[in-house]
Amino acid sequence: MLVDAVLKKIPSGITGLDEMTGGGLPGGRPTLVCGTAGCGKTMLGLQFLVRGALDHDEPGVFVSFEESPADLAANVASVGWDLVDMQQRGQLVVEYVRVEPARIQEAGEYDLEGLFLRLGAAVDAIGAQRVVIDTLEVLFAALTDQATLRSELRRLFRWLKDRGLTAVVTAESGDGTLTRHGLEEYVSDCVIFLDHRVTSQVSTRRLRVVKYRGSSHDTDETPFMIDTNGFRVLPAGSMRLEHDAPKERVSSGVPRLDTMLGGAGYFRGGSVLITGTPGTGKTTLAAAFLAAGCERGERAILFSFEESPQQLIRNLGSVSIELEPHLRAGLLRVVATRPTAHGLEAHLATLMHAAEEHVPQLVVVDPVSAFDAAHEGRTAMLIRLIDWLKQRTVTAVFTSLSSSEDDDAHLGVSSVIDAWLSLETVESNGERNRSLRVVKARGTGHSNQVRELLITDAGLELVDVYTGSGAVVMGTARQIREAADAAEVTDRRERTEMRRRDIERRRRRVEAEVAALQADLAAEVAALERELGADARSAAQRASDAGRLRQARHADGTGAP
Protein backbone atom coordinates (compact mmCIF):
# COMPACT_ATOMS: atom_id res chain seq x y z
CA MET A 1 0.00 0.00 0.00
CA LEU A 2 1.16 3.49 -0.86
CA VAL A 3 1.73 5.65 2.22
CA ASP A 4 2.41 9.39 2.43
CA ALA A 5 3.47 10.68 5.84
CA VAL A 6 3.65 14.41 4.99
CA LEU A 7 0.37 15.43 3.37
CA LYS A 8 -2.71 15.19 5.57
CA LYS A 9 -5.15 12.72 4.11
CA ILE A 10 -8.79 12.06 4.86
CA PRO A 11 -10.29 8.54 4.44
CA SER A 12 -12.63 8.52 1.49
CA GLY A 13 -14.85 5.77 2.89
CA ILE A 14 -14.48 3.89 -0.40
CA THR A 15 -12.97 0.44 -0.30
CA GLY A 16 -9.77 0.34 -2.34
CA LEU A 17 -9.56 4.04 -3.18
CA ASP A 18 -7.63 4.89 -0.03
CA GLU A 19 -5.13 2.18 -0.92
CA MET A 20 -4.60 3.70 -4.35
CA THR A 21 -4.13 7.19 -2.93
CA GLY A 22 -1.93 6.18 -0.03
CA GLY A 23 -4.41 6.99 2.72
CA GLY A 24 -7.30 8.98 1.26
CA LEU A 25 -8.15 12.32 -0.31
CA PRO A 26 -6.06 15.45 0.39
CA GLY A 27 -7.26 16.98 3.64
CA GLY A 28 -8.50 20.57 3.41
CA ARG A 29 -8.20 20.52 -0.40
CA PRO A 30 -10.59 19.92 -3.30
CA THR A 31 -10.59 16.69 -5.31
CA LEU A 32 -12.02 16.70 -8.82
CA VAL A 33 -14.00 13.60 -9.84
CA CYS A 34 -14.73 13.60 -13.56
CA GLY A 35 -16.27 11.19 -16.03
CA THR A 36 -19.10 10.55 -18.43
CA ALA A 37 -22.76 10.50 -17.46
CA GLY A 38 -23.72 7.50 -15.36
CA CYS A 39 -20.19 6.53 -14.36
CA GLY A 40 -20.79 7.01 -10.61
CA LYS A 41 -19.53 10.52 -9.77
CA THR A 42 -22.49 11.41 -7.57
CA MET A 43 -22.38 8.05 -5.81
CA LEU A 44 -18.69 8.50 -5.03
CA GLY A 45 -19.33 11.94 -3.59
CA LEU A 46 -22.28 10.85 -1.48
CA GLN A 47 -20.38 7.86 -0.09
CA PHE A 48 -17.52 10.19 0.83
CA LEU A 49 -19.98 12.23 2.91
CA VAL A 50 -21.99 9.34 4.37
CA ARG A 51 -19.00 7.30 5.50
CA GLY A 52 -17.31 10.40 6.86
CA ALA A 53 -20.31 11.19 9.02
CA LEU A 54 -21.02 7.62 10.15
CA ASP A 55 -17.48 6.28 10.53
CA HIS A 56 -15.44 9.37 11.46
CA ASP A 57 -18.01 11.73 12.96
CA GLU A 58 -17.29 14.32 10.27
CA PRO A 59 -20.52 16.05 9.11
CA GLY A 60 -20.81 16.99 5.46
CA VAL A 61 -22.63 19.24 3.01
CA PHE A 62 -23.85 18.09 -0.39
CA VAL A 63 -24.50 20.86 -2.91
CA SER A 64 -26.63 19.67 -5.80
CA PHE A 65 -27.40 21.63 -8.95
CA GLU A 66 -29.39 18.84 -10.63
CA GLU A 67 -31.18 16.60 -8.12
CA SER A 68 -33.50 17.61 -5.32
CA PRO A 69 -32.96 16.26 -1.78
CA ALA A 70 -35.95 13.95 -2.19
CA ASP A 71 -34.58 12.52 -5.43
CA LEU A 72 -31.14 11.98 -3.91
CA ALA A 73 -32.60 10.25 -0.84
CA ALA A 74 -34.69 7.94 -3.02
CA ASN A 75 -31.77 7.13 -5.32
CA VAL A 76 -29.38 6.05 -2.54
CA ALA A 77 -31.95 4.20 -0.43
CA SER A 78 -31.07 1.05 -2.41
CA VAL A 79 -27.61 1.00 -0.82
CA GLY A 80 -28.98 1.43 2.68
CA TRP A 81 -28.31 5.15 3.21
CA ASP A 82 -31.04 7.15 4.92
CA LEU A 83 -30.22 10.73 3.97
CA VAL A 84 -33.37 12.09 5.59
CA ASP A 85 -32.42 10.56 8.94
CA MET A 86 -28.84 11.83 8.63
CA GLN A 87 -30.12 15.35 7.97
CA GLN A 88 -32.38 15.17 11.01
CA ARG A 89 -29.42 14.07 13.13
CA GLY A 90 -27.29 16.95 11.90
CA GLN A 91 -24.82 14.67 10.13
CA LEU A 92 -25.60 15.90 6.64
CA VAL A 93 -27.01 18.91 4.83
CA VAL A 94 -28.27 18.72 1.24
CA GLU A 95 -28.32 22.13 -0.46
CA TYR A 96 -30.28 22.12 -3.67
CA VAL A 97 -29.34 25.12 -5.80
CA ARG A 98 -31.55 25.51 -8.82
CA VAL A 99 -29.62 27.07 -11.69
CA GLU A 100 -31.29 27.89 -15.01
CA PRO A 101 -28.58 28.63 -17.59
CA ALA A 102 -31.08 30.28 -19.92
CA ARG A 103 -31.65 33.02 -17.34
CA ILE A 104 -27.95 33.62 -16.68
CA GLN A 105 -26.27 36.34 -18.70
CA GLU A 106 -22.55 36.80 -18.68
CA ALA A 107 -22.28 40.53 -18.04
CA GLY A 108 -19.51 42.07 -16.06
CA GLU A 109 -18.15 40.15 -13.11
CA TYR A 110 -19.50 36.67 -12.53
CA ASP A 111 -20.40 36.51 -8.83
CA LEU A 112 -20.34 33.33 -6.71
CA GLU A 113 -21.06 35.18 -3.47
CA GLY A 114 -24.57 33.80 -3.26
CA LEU A 115 -23.24 30.22 -3.47
CA PHE A 116 -20.55 30.97 -0.90
CA LEU A 117 -23.12 32.39 1.50
CA ARG A 118 -25.42 29.39 1.26
CA LEU A 119 -22.54 26.93 1.44
CA GLY A 120 -20.93 28.76 4.35
CA ALA A 121 -24.21 28.81 6.28
CA ALA A 122 -24.71 25.09 5.75
CA VAL A 123 -21.14 24.33 6.82
CA ASP A 124 -21.47 26.41 9.96
CA ALA A 125 -24.87 24.96 10.82
CA ILE A 126 -23.51 21.45 11.40
CA GLY A 127 -19.79 22.08 11.69
CA ALA A 128 -19.17 20.34 8.37
CA GLN A 129 -15.69 19.12 7.50
CA ARG A 130 -16.55 17.57 4.15
CA VAL A 131 -18.22 19.10 1.11
CA VAL A 132 -19.41 17.73 -2.23
CA ILE A 133 -20.34 19.99 -5.15
CA ASP A 134 -22.25 18.19 -7.91
CA THR A 135 -21.70 19.27 -10.75
CA LEU A 136 -19.63 22.17 -12.09
CA GLU A 137 -21.16 22.10 -15.59
CA VAL A 138 -24.49 23.38 -14.35
CA LEU A 139 -22.88 26.11 -12.27
CA PHE A 140 -20.71 27.43 -15.09
CA ALA A 141 -22.90 26.47 -18.03
CA ALA A 142 -23.38 30.09 -19.16
CA LEU A 143 -19.69 31.04 -19.04
CA THR A 144 -17.89 31.05 -22.36
CA ASP A 145 -14.90 33.24 -21.53
CA GLN A 146 -12.01 30.98 -20.58
CA ALA A 147 -10.29 33.60 -18.46
CA THR A 148 -13.41 34.25 -16.40
CA LEU A 149 -14.07 30.53 -16.07
CA ARG A 150 -10.55 29.81 -14.85
CA SER A 151 -10.74 32.73 -12.45
CA GLU A 152 -14.04 31.57 -10.95
CA LEU A 153 -12.83 28.01 -10.68
CA ARG A 154 -9.77 29.14 -8.79
CA ARG A 155 -11.92 31.36 -6.64
CA LEU A 156 -14.24 28.46 -5.76
CA PHE A 157 -11.35 26.12 -4.96
CA ARG A 158 -9.59 28.84 -2.96
CA TRP A 159 -12.72 29.44 -0.91
CA LEU A 160 -12.90 25.71 -0.07
CA LYS A 161 -9.21 25.65 0.88
CA ASP A 162 -9.46 28.77 3.02
CA ARG A 163 -12.27 27.16 5.01
CA GLY A 164 -10.16 23.99 5.46
CA LEU A 165 -12.84 21.85 3.84
CA THR A 166 -12.03 18.50 2.28
CA ALA A 167 -14.10 18.70 -0.88
CA VAL A 168 -15.14 16.50 -3.78
CA VAL A 169 -16.17 18.41 -6.90
CA THR A 170 -17.70 16.48 -9.81
CA ALA A 171 -17.52 17.39 -13.47
CA GLU A 172 -18.56 15.89 -16.79
CA SER A 173 -15.79 14.75 -19.11
CA GLY A 174 -15.40 16.56 -22.39
CA ASP A 175 -14.42 15.65 -25.95
CA GLY A 176 -10.76 14.71 -25.66
CA THR A 177 -10.46 16.36 -22.24
CA LEU A 178 -11.03 15.14 -18.72
CA THR A 179 -13.69 17.81 -18.14
CA ARG A 180 -16.14 19.73 -20.27
CA HIS A 181 -14.19 22.98 -20.03
CA GLY A 182 -10.75 21.36 -19.93
CA LEU A 183 -9.68 23.67 -17.10
CA GLU A 184 -10.90 22.09 -13.89
CA GLU A 185 -8.19 19.42 -13.85
CA TYR A 186 -5.48 22.07 -13.86
CA VAL A 187 -6.70 23.93 -10.79
CA SER A 188 -7.49 20.79 -8.77
CA ASP A 189 -5.06 19.25 -6.28
CA CYS A 190 -6.32 15.73 -6.92
CA VAL A 191 -8.07 14.43 -10.04
CA ILE A 192 -9.90 11.11 -10.25
CA PHE A 193 -11.24 9.93 -13.59
CA LEU A 194 -14.12 7.47 -13.84
CA ASP A 195 -14.75 5.54 -17.03
CA HIS A 196 -17.79 3.47 -17.94
CA ARG A 197 -17.18 1.48 -21.09
CA VAL A 198 -18.92 -1.33 -22.99
CA THR A 199 -16.81 -4.01 -24.68
CA SER A 200 -18.42 -6.93 -26.52
CA GLN A 201 -21.77 -5.89 -25.01
CA VAL A 202 -20.31 -6.22 -21.50
CA SER A 203 -20.24 -3.16 -19.25
CA THR A 204 -17.07 -2.41 -17.26
CA ARG A 205 -16.08 0.45 -14.99
CA ARG A 206 -12.55 1.79 -14.43
CA LEU A 207 -11.08 4.36 -12.06
CA ARG A 208 -7.77 6.19 -12.46
CA VAL A 209 -6.05 8.71 -10.19
CA VAL A 210 -4.83 11.17 -12.81
CA LYS A 211 -2.92 13.40 -10.43
CA TYR A 212 -2.36 13.97 -6.74
CA ARG A 213 -0.28 16.99 -5.78
CA GLY A 214 2.22 16.36 -3.02
CA SER A 215 1.67 12.62 -2.85
CA SER A 216 2.62 9.43 -4.60
CA HIS A 217 -0.32 7.41 -5.89
CA ASP A 218 -1.32 4.49 -8.02
CA THR A 219 -1.76 5.67 -11.62
CA ASP A 220 -3.06 2.44 -13.16
CA GLU A 221 -6.64 1.89 -14.21
CA THR A 222 -8.48 -0.08 -11.54
CA PRO A 223 -11.91 -1.74 -11.84
CA PHE A 224 -14.71 -0.47 -9.63
CA MET A 225 -18.35 -1.29 -9.19
CA ILE A 226 -21.50 0.08 -7.64
CA ASP A 227 -23.53 -2.50 -5.75
CA THR A 228 -25.75 -2.74 -2.71
CA ASN A 229 -22.78 -1.70 -0.57
CA GLY A 230 -22.20 1.44 -2.60
CA PHE A 231 -19.08 2.46 -4.48
CA ARG A 232 -16.31 -0.16 -4.35
CA VAL A 233 -12.85 -0.04 -5.92
CA LEU A 234 -10.90 -3.24 -6.39
CA PRO A 235 -7.69 -2.37 -4.58
CA ALA A 236 -4.27 -2.92 -6.05
CA GLY A 237 -3.54 -5.00 -2.96
CA SER A 238 -5.79 -7.73 -4.37
CA MET A 239 -3.07 -8.27 -6.99
CA ARG A 240 -0.22 -8.47 -4.49
CA LEU A 241 1.41 -11.70 -3.37
CA GLU A 242 0.67 -11.10 0.29
CA HIS A 243 -1.11 -14.03 1.89
CA ASP A 244 -0.46 -16.86 4.33
CA ALA A 245 0.47 -20.38 3.27
CA PRO A 246 -1.08 -22.78 5.82
CA LYS A 247 0.20 -26.35 6.00
CA GLU A 248 -3.23 -27.68 6.91
CA ARG A 249 -4.91 -29.92 4.33
CA VAL A 250 -8.58 -30.28 3.40
CA SER A 251 -10.10 -33.29 1.71
CA SER A 252 -11.13 -33.13 -1.94
CA GLY A 253 -14.15 -35.27 -1.08
CA VAL A 254 -12.69 -38.23 -3.00
CA PRO A 255 -10.36 -40.35 -0.81
CA ARG A 256 -8.29 -41.72 -3.66
CA LEU A 257 -7.83 -38.24 -5.09
CA ASP A 258 -6.51 -37.18 -1.69
CA THR A 259 -4.02 -40.03 -1.99
CA MET A 260 -2.94 -38.79 -5.41
CA LEU A 261 -2.38 -35.34 -3.85
CA GLY A 262 0.21 -36.49 -1.35
CA GLY A 263 -2.24 -38.37 0.85
CA ALA A 264 -4.16 -35.46 2.40
CA GLY A 265 -5.91 -33.41 -0.30
CA TYR A 266 -5.68 -29.68 -1.07
CA PHE A 267 -3.81 -27.10 1.00
CA ARG A 268 -6.04 -24.89 3.14
CA GLY A 269 -6.34 -21.48 1.47
CA GLY A 270 -5.07 -22.79 -1.85
CA SER A 271 -6.58 -22.44 -5.31
CA VAL A 272 -7.55 -25.43 -7.45
CA LEU A 273 -8.36 -25.47 -11.15
CA ILE A 274 -10.41 -28.34 -12.61
CA THR A 275 -10.48 -28.35 -16.40
CA GLY A 276 -12.05 -30.75 -18.82
CA THR A 277 -14.23 -31.29 -21.84
CA PRO A 278 -18.04 -31.40 -21.49
CA GLY A 279 -19.38 -34.23 -19.37
CA THR A 280 -16.13 -35.16 -17.68
CA GLY A 281 -17.43 -34.48 -14.15
CA LYS A 282 -15.99 -31.05 -13.29
CA THR A 283 -19.04 -29.82 -11.40
CA THR A 284 -19.51 -33.16 -9.66
CA LEU A 285 -15.89 -33.24 -8.50
CA ALA A 286 -16.13 -29.67 -7.21
CA ALA A 287 -19.42 -30.40 -5.45
CA ALA A 288 -17.89 -33.41 -3.71
CA PHE A 289 -15.29 -31.04 -2.28
CA LEU A 290 -18.01 -28.73 -0.93
CA ALA A 291 -20.11 -31.57 0.49
CA ALA A 292 -17.11 -33.02 2.34
CA GLY A 293 -16.34 -29.60 3.80
CA CYS A 294 -19.92 -29.02 4.96
CA GLU A 295 -19.93 -32.45 6.60
CA ARG A 296 -16.91 -31.25 8.60
CA GLY A 297 -18.98 -28.23 9.67
CA GLU A 298 -17.27 -25.70 7.39
CA ARG A 299 -19.08 -22.88 5.61
CA ALA A 300 -19.11 -22.89 1.81
CA ILE A 301 -20.40 -21.00 -1.25
CA LEU A 302 -21.08 -22.38 -4.71
CA PHE A 303 -21.18 -19.77 -7.50
CA SER A 304 -22.93 -21.33 -10.47
CA PHE A 305 -23.09 -19.71 -13.90
CA GLU A 306 -24.78 -22.56 -15.76
CA GLU A 307 -27.30 -24.30 -13.46
CA SER A 308 -29.95 -23.15 -11.03
CA PRO A 309 -29.70 -24.23 -7.38
CA GLN A 310 -32.65 -26.59 -7.78
CA GLN A 311 -31.11 -28.24 -10.84
CA LEU A 312 -27.76 -28.63 -9.08
CA ILE A 313 -29.41 -30.24 -6.04
CA ARG A 314 -31.34 -32.68 -8.23
CA ASN A 315 -28.43 -33.63 -10.49
CA LEU A 316 -25.86 -34.04 -7.72
CA GLY A 317 -28.33 -36.01 -5.61
CA SER A 318 -28.38 -38.67 -8.34
CA VAL A 319 -24.73 -39.46 -7.53
CA SER A 320 -25.23 -39.37 -3.74
CA ILE A 321 -23.91 -35.82 -3.26
CA GLU A 322 -26.61 -34.29 -1.10
CA LEU A 323 -26.50 -30.49 -0.84
CA GLU A 324 -30.01 -29.83 0.45
CA PRO A 325 -29.22 -30.64 4.12
CA HIS A 326 -26.26 -28.26 4.10
CA LEU A 327 -28.38 -25.50 2.56
CA ARG A 328 -31.02 -25.93 5.25
CA ALA A 329 -28.34 -25.92 7.95
CA GLY A 330 -26.99 -22.61 6.65
CA LEU A 331 -23.53 -24.01 5.98
CA LEU A 332 -23.85 -23.86 2.20
CA ARG A 333 -24.97 -20.98 0.03
CA VAL A 334 -25.60 -21.25 -3.72
CA VAL A 335 -25.42 -18.09 -5.83
CA ALA A 336 -26.59 -18.72 -9.39
CA THR A 337 -26.66 -16.20 -12.25
CA ARG A 338 -26.03 -16.08 -15.97
CA PRO A 339 -22.59 -14.74 -16.94
CA THR A 340 -24.21 -12.35 -19.41
CA ALA A 341 -26.48 -10.84 -16.75
CA HIS A 342 -23.81 -8.40 -15.56
CA GLY A 343 -20.41 -7.03 -16.41
CA LEU A 344 -17.24 -8.53 -14.99
CA GLU A 345 -16.99 -5.99 -12.19
CA ALA A 346 -20.59 -6.60 -11.16
CA HIS A 347 -19.94 -10.35 -11.02
CA LEU A 348 -16.79 -9.79 -9.01
CA ALA A 349 -18.72 -7.51 -6.66
CA THR A 350 -21.35 -10.21 -6.22
CA LEU A 351 -18.70 -12.80 -5.42
CA MET A 352 -16.96 -10.57 -2.91
CA HIS A 353 -20.17 -9.35 -1.31
CA ALA A 354 -21.49 -12.90 -0.87
CA ALA A 355 -18.17 -14.02 0.60
CA GLU A 356 -18.10 -11.08 3.02
CA GLU A 357 -21.64 -11.88 4.17
CA HIS A 358 -21.35 -15.68 4.44
CA VAL A 359 -17.66 -15.80 5.52
CA PRO A 360 -16.97 -19.16 3.84
CA GLN A 361 -13.97 -21.41 4.29
CA LEU A 362 -14.58 -23.09 0.93
CA VAL A 363 -15.65 -21.59 -2.41
CA VAL A 364 -16.42 -23.12 -5.80
CA VAL A 365 -16.79 -21.04 -8.98
CA ASP A 366 -18.40 -23.12 -11.73
CA PRO A 367 -17.27 -22.44 -14.42
CA VAL A 368 -14.94 -19.48 -14.92
CA SER A 369 -14.88 -20.24 -18.65
CA ALA A 370 -18.48 -18.97 -18.83
CA PHE A 371 -17.14 -15.42 -19.03
CA ASP A 372 -16.36 -14.07 -22.47
CA ALA A 373 -12.86 -15.24 -23.40
CA ALA A 374 -12.41 -12.22 -25.67
CA HIS A 375 -12.99 -9.77 -22.85
CA GLU A 376 -9.75 -8.05 -21.94
CA GLY A 377 -10.58 -7.85 -18.26
CA ARG A 378 -11.43 -11.50 -17.62
CA THR A 379 -7.94 -12.67 -16.69
CA ALA A 380 -7.35 -9.68 -14.42
CA MET A 381 -10.71 -10.25 -12.74
CA LEU A 382 -9.97 -13.92 -12.07
CA ILE A 383 -6.48 -13.22 -10.73
CA ARG A 384 -7.90 -10.55 -8.43
CA LEU A 385 -10.52 -12.98 -7.18
CA ILE A 386 -7.95 -15.73 -6.62
CA ASP A 387 -5.66 -13.43 -4.63
CA TRP A 388 -8.58 -11.91 -2.72
CA LEU A 389 -9.71 -15.36 -1.58
CA LYS A 390 -6.15 -16.38 -0.70
CA GLN A 391 -5.77 -13.32 1.49
CA ARG A 392 -8.77 -14.60 3.45
CA THR A 393 -7.44 -18.19 3.59
CA VAL A 394 -10.40 -19.46 1.60
CA THR A 395 -9.83 -22.73 -0.24
CA ALA A 396 -11.18 -22.14 -3.74
CA VAL A 397 -11.97 -24.52 -6.59
CA PHE A 398 -12.49 -23.14 -10.10
CA THR A 399 -13.85 -25.24 -12.94
CA SER A 400 -13.25 -24.46 -16.59
CA LEU A 401 -14.62 -25.94 -19.78
CA SER A 402 -12.09 -26.77 -22.48
CA SER A 403 -12.50 -28.37 -25.88
CA SER A 404 -8.93 -29.69 -25.76
CA GLU A 405 -5.90 -29.61 -23.50
CA ASP A 406 -4.46 -26.69 -25.43
CA ASP A 407 -7.48 -24.58 -24.51
CA ASP A 408 -6.62 -24.70 -20.82
CA ALA A 409 -3.97 -22.02 -21.24
CA HIS A 410 -6.45 -19.45 -22.63
CA LEU A 411 -7.73 -18.68 -19.13
CA GLY A 412 -4.46 -17.02 -18.28
CA VAL A 413 -4.71 -18.15 -14.65
CA SER A 414 -3.31 -21.68 -14.77
CA SER A 415 0.13 -20.36 -13.83
CA VAL A 416 -1.13 -18.78 -10.59
CA ILE A 417 -3.20 -21.80 -9.55
CA ASP A 418 -1.80 -24.04 -6.80
CA ALA A 419 -3.26 -27.35 -8.00
CA TRP A 420 -4.51 -28.28 -11.46
CA LEU A 421 -6.63 -31.34 -12.20
CA SER A 422 -7.34 -32.28 -15.80
CA LEU A 423 -10.37 -34.41 -16.69
CA GLU A 424 -10.51 -36.01 -20.10
CA THR A 425 -12.57 -38.51 -22.04
CA VAL A 426 -11.01 -41.56 -23.68
CA GLU A 427 -12.96 -43.17 -26.52
CA SER A 428 -12.24 -46.82 -27.35
CA ASN A 429 -14.18 -49.94 -28.17
CA GLY A 430 -17.24 -47.84 -28.94
CA GLU A 431 -17.49 -46.16 -25.52
CA ARG A 432 -16.41 -43.02 -23.66
CA ASN A 433 -14.61 -43.22 -20.34
CA ARG A 434 -13.42 -40.48 -18.00
CA SER A 435 -9.85 -40.06 -16.82
CA LEU A 436 -8.22 -37.81 -14.22
CA ARG A 437 -4.64 -36.67 -13.85
CA VAL A 438 -2.88 -34.17 -11.62
CA VAL A 439 -1.15 -31.64 -13.86
CA LYS A 440 0.47 -29.88 -10.92
CA ALA A 441 0.20 -29.59 -7.15
CA ARG A 442 2.48 -27.00 -5.60
CA GLY A 443 4.14 -27.82 -2.31
CA THR A 444 3.45 -31.55 -2.29
CA GLY A 445 4.39 -34.71 -4.08
CA HIS A 446 1.62 -36.05 -6.27
CA SER A 447 0.82 -38.99 -8.47
CA ASN A 448 1.86 -38.88 -12.10
CA GLN A 449 -0.56 -41.64 -13.05
CA VAL A 450 -3.75 -41.36 -15.04
CA ARG A 451 -6.75 -42.75 -13.16
CA GLU A 452 -10.13 -43.73 -14.45
CA LEU A 453 -12.89 -41.63 -12.90
CA LEU A 454 -16.19 -43.40 -12.32
CA ILE A 455 -19.40 -41.49 -11.58
CA THR A 456 -21.85 -43.96 -10.06
CA ASP A 457 -25.02 -43.91 -8.02
CA ALA A 458 -22.80 -44.13 -4.94
CA GLY A 459 -20.70 -41.12 -5.93
CA LEU A 460 -17.24 -40.60 -7.38
CA GLU A 461 -14.59 -43.30 -7.48
CA LEU A 462 -11.06 -43.32 -8.83
CA VAL A 463 -10.08 -46.76 -10.05
CA ASP A 464 -6.56 -48.05 -9.47
CA VAL A 465 -4.26 -47.85 -12.45
CA TYR A 466 -4.60 -50.88 -14.75
CA THR A 467 -2.25 -51.35 -17.66
CA GLY A 468 -2.36 -53.66 -20.62
CA SER A 469 0.54 -53.88 -23.04
CA GLY A 470 2.05 -50.86 -21.30
CA ALA A 471 -1.02 -48.64 -21.77
CA VAL A 472 -3.76 -47.60 -19.35
CA VAL A 473 -7.03 -49.35 -20.16
CA MET A 474 -10.49 -48.26 -19.04
CA GLY A 475 -14.13 -49.23 -19.23
CA THR A 476 -15.03 -52.37 -21.17
CA ALA A 477 -11.45 -52.76 -22.35
CA ARG A 478 -10.40 -52.91 -18.72
CA GLN A 479 -13.08 -55.49 -17.96
CA ILE A 480 -11.97 -57.62 -20.93
CA ARG A 481 -8.35 -57.33 -19.87
CA GLU A 482 -9.20 -58.17 -16.26
CA ALA A 483 -11.25 -61.22 -17.40
CA ALA A 484 -8.42 -62.41 -19.67
CA ASP A 485 -5.87 -61.95 -16.90
CA ALA A 486 -8.14 -63.73 -14.44
CA ALA A 487 -8.58 -66.64 -16.89
CA GLU A 488 -4.85 -66.82 -17.36
CA VAL A 489 -4.36 -66.93 -13.61
CA THR A 490 -6.97 -69.70 -13.35
CA ASP A 491 -5.30 -71.71 -16.10
CA ARG A 492 -1.94 -71.27 -14.48
CA ARG A 493 -3.38 -72.34 -11.13
CA GLU A 494 -4.97 -75.44 -12.69
CA ARG A 495 -1.75 -76.38 -14.45
CA THR A 496 0.12 -75.97 -11.20
CA GLU A 497 -2.40 -78.16 -9.39
CA MET A 498 -2.06 -80.87 -12.05
CA ARG A 499 1.69 -80.83 -11.68
CA ARG A 500 1.37 -80.97 -7.91
CA ARG A 501 -0.92 -84.03 -8.10
CA ASP A 502 1.41 -85.75 -10.58
CA ILE A 503 4.39 -85.11 -8.34
CA GLU A 504 2.42 -86.42 -5.37
CA ARG A 505 1.64 -89.62 -7.26
CA ARG A 506 5.27 -90.01 -8.23
CA ARG A 507 6.31 -89.35 -4.64
CA ARG A 508 3.99 -92.05 -3.34
CA ARG A 509 5.20 -94.52 -6.03
CA VAL A 510 8.82 -93.86 -5.18
CA GLU A 511 8.10 -94.18 -1.49
CA ALA A 512 6.39 -97.55 -2.15
CA GLU A 513 9.34 -98.79 -4.21
CA VAL A 514 11.75 -97.66 -1.51
CA ALA A 515 9.66 -99.43 1.11
CA ALA A 516 9.71 -102.65 -0.93
CA LEU A 517 13.45 -102.52 -1.42
CA GLN A 518 13.94 -101.83 2.25
CA ALA A 519 11.77 -104.86 3.10
CA ASP A 520 13.81 -107.10 0.75
CA LEU A 521 17.00 -105.82 2.27
CA ALA A 522 15.70 -106.44 5.75
CA ALA A 523 14.73 -110.05 4.81
CA GLU A 524 18.16 -110.73 3.36
CA VAL A 525 19.80 -109.28 6.47
CA ALA A 526 17.60 -111.45 8.67
CA ALA A 527 18.43 -114.59 6.63
CA LEU A 528 22.09 -113.83 6.83
CA GLU A 529 21.89 -113.33 10.55
CA ARG A 530 20.10 -116.68 10.90
CA GLU A 531 22.77 -118.48 8.87
CA LEU A 532 25.53 -116.88 10.90
CA GLY A 533 23.78 -117.91 14.11
CA ALA A 534 23.45 -121.51 12.94
CA ASP A 535 27.12 -121.70 12.04
CA ALA A 536 28.07 -120.36 15.42
CA ARG A 537 25.93 -122.89 17.21
CA SER A 538 27.35 -125.77 15.11
CA ALA A 539 30.92 -124.74 15.89
CA ALA A 540 30.11 -124.53 19.57
CA GLN A 541 28.56 -128.02 19.51
CA ARG A 542 31.61 -129.51 17.86
CA ALA A 543 33.87 -127.90 20.39
CA SER A 544 31.73 -129.27 23.19
CA ASP A 545 31.75 -132.77 21.74
CA ALA A 546 35.54 -132.73 21.36
CA GLY A 547 35.95 -131.71 25.00
CA ARG A 548 33.85 -134.57 26.25
CA LEU A 549 35.79 -137.03 24.09
CA ARG A 550 39.11 -135.96 25.59
CA GLN A 551 37.81 -136.31 29.04
CA ALA A 552 36.60 -139.80 28.27
CA ARG A 553 39.98 -140.93 26.99
CA HIS A 554 41.81 -139.67 30.02
CA ALA A 555 39.45 -141.56 32.18
CA ASP A 556 40.25 -145.06 30.65
CA GLY A 557 44.00 -144.37 30.84
CA THR A 558 44.74 -144.77 27.28
CA GLY A 559 45.62 -141.16 26.82
CA ALA A 560 44.91 -141.68 23.22
CA PRO A 561 43.26 -138.79 21.57
Coordinates of C-alpha atoms in Angstrom, one line a residue, residues 304-306 337-340 344 347 366-373 378 382 399-401 410-411:
S304 CA -22.9 -21.3 -10.5
F305 CA -23.1 -19.7 -13.9
E306 CA -24.8 -22.6 -15.8
T337 CA -26.7 -16.2 -12.3
R338 CA -26.0 -16.1 -16.0
P339 CA -22.6 -14.7 -16.9
T340 CA -24.2 -12.3 -19.4
L344 CA -17.2 -8.5 -15.0
H347 CA -19.9 -10.3 -11.0
D366 CA -18.4 -23.1 -11.7
P367 CA -17.3 -22.4 -14.4
V368 CA -14.9 -19.5 -14.9
S369 CA -14.9 -20.2 -18.6
A370 CA -18.5 -19.0 -18.8
F371 CA -17.1 -15.4 -19.0
D372 CA -16.4 -14.1 -22.5
A373 CA -12.9 -15.2 -23.4
R378 CA -11.4 -11.5 -17.6
L382 CA -10.0 -13.9 -12.1
T399 CA -13.8 -25.2 -12.9
S400 CA -13.3 -24.5 -16.6
L401 CA -14.6 -25.9 -19.8
H410 CA -6.5 -19.5 -22.6
L411 CA -7.7 -18.7 -19.1

